[in-house]
Amino acid sequence: MAKKKNVKTSVPSPKVLQELHRKMVRIRRFEESAGKMMEDGKIPGALHLYVGQEAVASGVMQHLSNKDWITSTHRGHGHLVAKGGEFKPMFAELFGRSTGYCRGKGGSMHISNMDLGMLGANGIVGGGPPIAMGAAFSNKFKKNKNVSVAFFGDGASNEGSVHEAANMAALYKLPCVFVCENNGYGEYTPQSRHQAIVDVADRASGYGMPGVICDGMDVMAVYEAAGEAIERARKGGGPTLLECKTYRYYDHVGVRGMGLNYRTDEEVEEWKNKDAIEAFEKRLVQLGVMTKKKIENVHNAINKDIEEAIAFANDSPYPLPEELLDNVYNEET
Amino acid sequence: MSEAENKPGRELPYVMAINEGIREVLREQKDAFIAGEDVAIAGSVYGYCTGLLEEFGEDRVVDTPISEKGIMGLGVGASATGCRPIIDLMFMDFVGECMDEIANQMAKMRFMFGGKATLPVTVLTMGGAGGSLAAQHSQSLEAWLAHLPGMKVVMPSDAYDAKGMIISATRDNNPVFVVLNKASLAMTMEVPEGSYEVPLGEACVRTQGKDLTIVAFGRMVHEAIASVEKLKEIGIEAEVIDARSVQPFDTETVVNSIKKTHRALVVHEAVKFGGIGGEISAQIQEEAFDYLDAPVMRVAAPFSPVPFSPALEQIYIPNADSIVAKVKETLAL
């Protein structure tokens, strides 16, 4: 079960390419706007932005329906947007309003939507994979063809919970795909200082599952590699560890960052030169799938949605004091 | 229940009552399964899963690796996605291995998701000292769990309650810890065949008395009942309340008793400092201060890890004699 590098073999249909593009731009615009809203004091708490990693969520989620489950990470907005999350209840949640997906109870780190198959961002690094494994167990138990996908980072790859989930998923041959978004940092610590390996996919053979590495800045590469892994899972072939090499443009948390001296501006610029959206837009034009004008229209339409969603969130009420103790328990019998 | 009516007076040990409880659940609920270490082929180290694999098969009686994070994550993920898992945590002491899955995921998911997730998961676990299993296999950690909003915690003291509470727990739409007691496994009593519930959150008056109320948890109920005979000899009539449920706690039954007896003693096997007895004492003084003729007293283990040597363990665990001594102190005799 040696790891392999994913090699692109075919070009997806124009419809798929346009959807991938739209997903990525929606994430980028949501995140950039959320960052601005935090700077403006509209969003309380902590915000972990997904900017830079859009190709991963988009390429993976293109293969999933609402019946497929995902677990997300600290950096979870992008996963929810790609899974079909709407801007209005997402912004409302980040604003702490009662119209949010979690009625203002979860916020950025716990944003979720069960109807979309999104089992939550997670405030605990490595919190998601055991839950995704459990959801995959559910799918197998109920003999449906749905899969679950656990997103986690290179930092989380050192958590025992991830190893336990991966071992059990392989043992039970569960329809579960482990997507490691290796952005090179566990919080503020570079990968070289938190693990002795370069490729997290190396660990796949230890779990008894295939390991695949793909360029996480290339949405078509992610789309293809994720497609294979998800299809394998759907067909009863068991889990795959898919490592996507990617990068986060912002700091671990927030917009401006904490001014910690852990990476260079040059390194950030180098990765921005490989920006997944810019590269993909050039490709779309080259392939004749979209014109520059059409791409601009997509951006404009999304910007308009963002503006409306922010206005909606801003105008939404805060939860009432009497809602505080709601939903601690399920009172239905 | 017709079978029960056919065989009145059938006696069953605690361990087999657990077995029957699980068996009834797996028969009744098609989405239920049990997963844990050594539960399938071995039938559990305590023997309470004996015969389950044969009756329900590998899909519903699942051996797991020794991976408590994974096992508890399986319970979270599977319950959130439509199954009703019974998770077997072999020793209560192992909650430390999976406290994130318990405290940060299982207990909070519903709240964090704004009430949109339901986790009908039952965790069976074994607490208590008495077998020279030493400091890591003998603890009573129910206060750790009862401190978690979203979690229910029950401690069936006898075979009838063990079976009925397992059935009730699995029908509840919340995470429920059923804390069993290993020193009670061989205790025999009349247990009906078929399915029945023992409500969660309701205490039970075991002996009527007018001089003092003893609130006891788990196996300490039997020590409290044993103390009643000794107290009678010196003319004291104690009312023993089996708390049965730690979270939610049935304050009303306790307060009603104290209105009659005007004195209270709380007994548990966990260490006194930070134990649930402190909480119960506080609730009593908040709710029934005017009825009290004496301070609320506690009998609990000393502030020490559970010792190995039988000579030490014997004096470590509260018993009927230590209860009698504390009752005398409470009554200033």
Coordinates of C-alpha atoms in Angstrom, one line a residue, chain A residues 69 93 100-103 105-107 110-115 118-124 126-128 130-139 141-143 160-161 164-165 167-168 171-172 174 323-333, chain B residues 30-33 35 59-60 62-83 97 100-101 104-105 107 109-119 148-152 171-175 247-248:
Chain A
W69 CA -21.0 13.3 6.0
E93 CA -23.7 32.4 13.0
G100 CA -27.3 31.5 12.4
Y101 CA -27.0 27.8 11.5
C102 CA -26.5 27.1 15.2
R103 CA -28.7 29.8 16.5
K105 CA -24.7 28.8 20.0
G106 CA -21.7 27.5 18.1
G107 CA -19.9 30.3 16.2
H110 CA -18.6 24.9 15.8
I111 CA -20.4 26.0 12.7
S112 CA -22.4 23.0 11.3
N113 CA -25.4 21.9 9.3
M114 CA -26.8 18.4 9.7
D115 CA -29.1 18.8 6.7
M118 CA -21.7 18.8 7.8
L119 CA -20.9 17.4 11.3
G120 CA -19.3 20.6 12.5
A121 CA -16.2 22.5 12.5
N122 CA -14.3 21.5 15.6
G123 CA -12.5 23.5 18.3
I124 CA -10.4 20.5 19.2
G126 CA -8.1 16.1 15.8
G127 CA -11.7 16.1 17.1
G128 CA -13.3 15.4 13.8
P130 CA -13.2 9.8 15.2
I131 CA -16.7 11.3 14.5
A132 CA -16.3 10.9 10.8
M133 CA -15.3 7.3 11.4
G134 CA -18.4 6.8 13.5
A135 CA -20.6 8.4 10.8
A136 CA -19.0 6.0 8.2
F137 CA -19.8 3.1 10.6
S138 CA -23.4 4.3 10.5
N139 CA -23.4 4.3 6.7
F141 CA -24.4 -0.4 9.3
K142 CA -27.4 1.0 7.4
K143 CA -26.0 -0.5 4.2
G160 CA -3.9 10.0 18.9
S161 CA -7.5 10.4 18.0
E164 CA -7.3 5.5 16.4
A165 CA -10.0 6.6 13.9
N167 CA -7.0 2.3 12.3
M168 CA -10.6 1.5 13.1
L171 CA -10.1 -2.4 10.3
Y172 CA -13.8 -2.2 9.6
L174 CA -15.5 1.8 6.4
E323 CA -32.7 30.6 24.8
L324 CA -29.5 30.1 26.9
L325 CA -30.6 26.8 28.3
D326 CA -32.3 25.5 25.2
N327 CA -30.8 22.4 23.6
V328 CA -28.4 21.4 26.4
Y329 CA -30.6 18.2 26.4
N330 CA -33.0 16.8 23.9
E331 CA -36.3 16.8 25.8
E332 CA -38.1 14.8 23.2
T333 CA -38.9 11.2 24.1
Chain B
K30 CA -32.9 -2.2 14.9
D31 CA -30.5 0.8 14.9
A32 CA -28.8 -0.4 18.1
F33 CA -25.4 -2.1 18.3
A35 CA -19.2 -1.9 20.4
D59 CA -22.6 -6.2 12.5
R60 CA -24.3 -5.5 15.9
V62 CA -18.5 -5.3 17.5
D63 CA -15.1 -6.0 18.9
T64 CA -12.9 -2.8 18.9
P65 CA -9.2 -2.2 19.2
I66 CA -8.0 -0.9 22.5
S67 CA -8.7 2.6 21.3
E68 CA -11.0 4.5 23.6
K69 CA -10.8 7.7 21.6
G70 CA -11.8 5.8 18.6
I71 CA -14.5 3.8 20.4
M72 CA -16.1 6.9 22.0
G73 CA -15.8 8.8 18.6
L74 CA -17.6 5.9 17.0
G75 CA -20.4 6.4 19.5
V76 CA -20.5 10.2 18.8
G77 CA -20.4 9.8 15.0
A78 CA -22.8 6.9 14.8
S79 CA -25.4 8.3 17.2
A80 CA -25.4 11.7 15.5
T81 CA -26.1 10.0 12.1
G82 CA -29.0 7.8 13.0
C83 CA -27.7 4.8 15.0
E97 CA -8.3 8.1 27.4
D100 CA -12.3 14.8 24.7
E101 CA -14.7 12.6 22.8
N104 CA -16.0 18.2 24.1
Q105 CA -17.9 16.2 21.5
A107 CA -21.9 16.2 25.6
M109 CA -22.6 18.6 20.1
R110 CA -26.3 19.2 20.4
F111 CA -25.9 22.5 22.1
M112 CA -23.1 23.7 19.8
F113 CA -25.2 22.8 16.7
G114 CA -28.2 24.9 18.0
G115 CA -30.2 21.8 18.8
K116 CA -29.9 20.3 15.4
A117 CA -28.0 17.2 16.4
T118 CA -29.4 14.3 18.5
L119 CA -27.0 11.8 20.1
L148 CA -20.8 18.1 31.9
P149 CA -23.9 19.9 30.7
G150 CA -25.5 17.6 28.1
M151 CA -24.6 14.4 29.8
K152 CA -26.8 12.1 31.8
R171 CA -34.4 4.9 24.6
D172 CA -33.3 8.3 25.8
N173 CA -32.3 10.8 23.1
N174 CA -29.3 12.1 25.0
P175 CA -25.9 10.7 25.8
Q247 CA -27.3 13.8 36.4
P248 CA -30.1 14.8 36.5

